[in-house]
Coordinates of C-alpha atoms in Angstrom, one line a residue:
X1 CA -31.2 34.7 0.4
X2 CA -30.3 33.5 4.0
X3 CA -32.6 30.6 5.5
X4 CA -35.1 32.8 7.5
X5 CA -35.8 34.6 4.3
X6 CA -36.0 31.5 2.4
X7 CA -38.3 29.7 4.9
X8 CA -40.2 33.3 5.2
X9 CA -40.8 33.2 1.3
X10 CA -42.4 29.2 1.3
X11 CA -44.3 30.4 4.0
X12 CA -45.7 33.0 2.3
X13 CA -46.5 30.7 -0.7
X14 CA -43.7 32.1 -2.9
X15 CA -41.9 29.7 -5.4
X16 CA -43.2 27.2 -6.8
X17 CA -43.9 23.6 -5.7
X18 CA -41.5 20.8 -6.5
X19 CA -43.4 18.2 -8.6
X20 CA -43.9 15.6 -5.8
X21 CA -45.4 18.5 -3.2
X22 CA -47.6 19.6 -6.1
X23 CA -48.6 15.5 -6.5
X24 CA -49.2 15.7 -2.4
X25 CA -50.6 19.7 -2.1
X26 CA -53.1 18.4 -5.1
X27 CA -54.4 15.6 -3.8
X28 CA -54.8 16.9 -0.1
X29 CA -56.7 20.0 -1.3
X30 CA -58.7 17.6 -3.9
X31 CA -59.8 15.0 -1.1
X32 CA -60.7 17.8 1.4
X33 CA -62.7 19.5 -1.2
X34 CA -64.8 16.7 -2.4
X35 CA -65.5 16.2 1.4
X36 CA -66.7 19.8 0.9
X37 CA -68.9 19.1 -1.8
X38 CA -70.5 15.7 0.1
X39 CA -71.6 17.7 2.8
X40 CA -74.9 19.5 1.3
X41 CA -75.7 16.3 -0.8
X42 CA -75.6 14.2 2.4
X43 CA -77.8 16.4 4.5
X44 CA -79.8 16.9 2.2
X45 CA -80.6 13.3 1.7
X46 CA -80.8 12.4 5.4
X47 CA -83.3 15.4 5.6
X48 CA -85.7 14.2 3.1
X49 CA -88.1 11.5 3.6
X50 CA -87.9 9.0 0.6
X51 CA -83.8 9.6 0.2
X52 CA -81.0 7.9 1.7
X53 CA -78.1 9.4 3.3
X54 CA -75.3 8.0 1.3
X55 CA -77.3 8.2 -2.3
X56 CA -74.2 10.1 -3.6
X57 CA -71.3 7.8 -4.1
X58 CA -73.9 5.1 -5.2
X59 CA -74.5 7.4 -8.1
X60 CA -71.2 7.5 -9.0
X61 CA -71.3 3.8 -9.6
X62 CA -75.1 3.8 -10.5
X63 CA -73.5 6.3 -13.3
X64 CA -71.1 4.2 -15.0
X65 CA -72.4 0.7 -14.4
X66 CA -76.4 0.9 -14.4
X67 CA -79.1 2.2 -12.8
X68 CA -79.8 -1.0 -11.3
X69 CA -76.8 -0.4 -8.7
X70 CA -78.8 3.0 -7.5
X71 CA -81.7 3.4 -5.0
X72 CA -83.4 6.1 -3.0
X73 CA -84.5 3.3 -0.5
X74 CA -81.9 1.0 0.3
X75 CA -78.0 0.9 0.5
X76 CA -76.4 -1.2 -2.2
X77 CA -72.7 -1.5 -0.2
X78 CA -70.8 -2.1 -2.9
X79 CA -72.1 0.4 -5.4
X80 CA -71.3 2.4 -2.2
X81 CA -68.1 1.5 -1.2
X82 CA -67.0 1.6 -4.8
X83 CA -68.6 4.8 -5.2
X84 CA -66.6 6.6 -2.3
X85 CA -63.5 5.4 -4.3
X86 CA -64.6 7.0 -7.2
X87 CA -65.5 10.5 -5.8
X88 CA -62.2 10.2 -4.1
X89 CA -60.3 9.7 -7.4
X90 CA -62.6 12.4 -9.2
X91 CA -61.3 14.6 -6.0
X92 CA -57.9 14.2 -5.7
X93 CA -57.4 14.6 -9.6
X94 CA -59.7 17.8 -9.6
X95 CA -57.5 18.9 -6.2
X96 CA -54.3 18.3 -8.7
X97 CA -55.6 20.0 -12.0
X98 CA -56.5 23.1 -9.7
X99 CA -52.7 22.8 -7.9
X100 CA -51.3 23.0 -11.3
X101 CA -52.9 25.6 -12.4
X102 CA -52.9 28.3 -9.8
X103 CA -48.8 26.9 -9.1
X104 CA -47.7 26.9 -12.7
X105 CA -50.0 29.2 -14.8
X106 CA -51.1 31.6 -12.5
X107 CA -49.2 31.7 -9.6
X108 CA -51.1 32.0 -6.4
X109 CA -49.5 32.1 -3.6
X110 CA -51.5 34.1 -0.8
X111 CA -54.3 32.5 1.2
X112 CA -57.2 35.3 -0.5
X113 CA -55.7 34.8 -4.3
X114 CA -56.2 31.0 -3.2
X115 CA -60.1 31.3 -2.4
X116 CA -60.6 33.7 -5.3
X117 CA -59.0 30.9 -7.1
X118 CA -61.0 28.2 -5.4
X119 CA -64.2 30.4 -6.6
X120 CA -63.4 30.5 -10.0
X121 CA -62.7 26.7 -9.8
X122 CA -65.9 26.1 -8.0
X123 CA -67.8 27.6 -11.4
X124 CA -65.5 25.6 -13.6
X125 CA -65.6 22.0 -12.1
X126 CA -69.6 22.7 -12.0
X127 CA -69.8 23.2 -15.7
X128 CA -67.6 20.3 -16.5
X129 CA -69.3 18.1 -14.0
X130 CA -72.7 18.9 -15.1
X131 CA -72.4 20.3 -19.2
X132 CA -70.1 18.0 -20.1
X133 CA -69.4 15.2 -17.9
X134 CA -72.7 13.9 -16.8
X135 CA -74.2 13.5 -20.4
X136 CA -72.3 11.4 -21.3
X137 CA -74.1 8.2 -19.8
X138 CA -77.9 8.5 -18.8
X139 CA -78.1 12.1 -18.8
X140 CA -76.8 12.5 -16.1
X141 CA -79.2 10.2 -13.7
X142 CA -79.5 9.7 -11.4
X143 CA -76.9 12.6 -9.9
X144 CA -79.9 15.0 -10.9
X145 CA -83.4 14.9 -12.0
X146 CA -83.6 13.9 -15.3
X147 CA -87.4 13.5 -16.9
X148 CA -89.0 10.2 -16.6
X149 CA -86.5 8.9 -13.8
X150 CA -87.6 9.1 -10.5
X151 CA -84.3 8.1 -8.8
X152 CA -81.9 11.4 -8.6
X153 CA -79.7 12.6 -5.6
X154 CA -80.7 16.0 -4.8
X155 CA -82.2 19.1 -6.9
X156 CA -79.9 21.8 -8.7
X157 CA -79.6 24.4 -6.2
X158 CA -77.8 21.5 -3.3
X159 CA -75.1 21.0 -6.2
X160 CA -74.6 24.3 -7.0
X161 CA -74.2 24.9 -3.4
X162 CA -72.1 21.8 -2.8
X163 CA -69.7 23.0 -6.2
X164 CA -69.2 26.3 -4.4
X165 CA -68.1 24.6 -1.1
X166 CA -65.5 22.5 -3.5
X167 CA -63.8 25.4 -5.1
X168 CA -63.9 27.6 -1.6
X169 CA -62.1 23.9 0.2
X170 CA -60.0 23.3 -2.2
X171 CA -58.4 26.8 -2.3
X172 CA -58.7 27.1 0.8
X173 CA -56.7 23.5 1.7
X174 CA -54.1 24.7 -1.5
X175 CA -53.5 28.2 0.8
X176 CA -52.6 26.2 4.1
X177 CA -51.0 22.7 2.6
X178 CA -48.7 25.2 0.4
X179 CA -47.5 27.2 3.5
X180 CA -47.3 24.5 6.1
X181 CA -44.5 24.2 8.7
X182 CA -43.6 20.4 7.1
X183 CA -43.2 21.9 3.4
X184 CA -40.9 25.0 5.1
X185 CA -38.9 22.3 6.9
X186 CA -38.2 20.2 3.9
X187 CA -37.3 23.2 1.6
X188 CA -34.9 24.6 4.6
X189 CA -33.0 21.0 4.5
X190 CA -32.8 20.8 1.0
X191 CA -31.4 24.1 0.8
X192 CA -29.0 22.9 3.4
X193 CA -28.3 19.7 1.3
X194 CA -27.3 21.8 -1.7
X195 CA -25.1 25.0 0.1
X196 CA -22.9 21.5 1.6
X197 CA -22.8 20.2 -1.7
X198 CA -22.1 23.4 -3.4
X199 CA -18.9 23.6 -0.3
X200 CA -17.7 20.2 -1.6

């Protein structure tokens, strides 16, 4: 396989990714598609009288640490800032698990296999998120409306709608991070790197 062909295949998404651009590929996609997600839950918010823009990450540390870090009136900046870094972790690790799994089990390498992908993915992650993940502390509150608690970020049909933004951005992001013109340049020098090896 000369170079052309060899930079033609990565840009085509064929082979796989070396374990560091699956690392990088993952959490690109992951962060983009948790931005995805944000979007609904934030407008929704801003839209609604009685809700505050930035509700969401607050949840996240609301969630773990107490409901007395959560409120649908006023912004608790650290239970926000440290909520951002949370959803950014939960992001880039869901961003990686997806990566590995359409690179090494099912290997999906064109841009439409990527957004079927990122469909399926966007059914999963909901399902973990909200069946299995959220009950674990408080029910889930105050990410959703849970009875007797009035504080919750947005009703069911904004998450389902954000979840289906995830998986679409983060297959979406895997397509075009797996074929871009830096991941064809580094696979054309270390191909380079290893024919003048190979000649020593």
């Amino acid at each position: 396989m000369d170079d052309s062909a060899t930079a033609d295949a990565v840009r085509s998404g064929a082979g796989r990714l070396a374990r560091r651009e699956l690392v990088m590929v993952g959490i690109g996609s992951g962060l983009l598609g948790a931005l995805a997600l944000a979007v609904p839950l934030v407008l929704w918010d801003w839209a609604r009288d009685g809700h505050r823009a930035f509700e969401y990450p607050m949840a996240a540390t609301a969630w773990l640490f107490g409901l007395q870090h959560f409120s649908n009136t006023d912004y608790h900046w650290w239970s926000l800032v440290f909520g951002i870094a949370l959803l950014a972790v939960y992001g880039a690790l869901s961003g990686t698990a997806f990566t590995a799994l359409a690179d090494r089990v099912f290997g999906v390498v064109r841009p439409l296999q990527s957004l079927a992908a990122g469909l399926v993915w966007s059914f999963v992650s909901f399902i973990f998120f909200w069946d299995m993940l959220l009950p674990i502390a408080r029910n889930g509150s105050p990410f959703r409306v849970v009875p007797n608690t009035a504080a919750f970020v947005a009703p069911n049909w904004v998450w389902i709608l954000g979840f289906t933004l995830l998986g679409l951005a983060t297959g979406a992001s895997y397509a075009v991070l797996r074929a871009s013109p830096a991941r064809v340049e580094a696979t054309d020098e270390h191909r380079t790197r290893s024919l003048v090896e190979r000649a020593a």
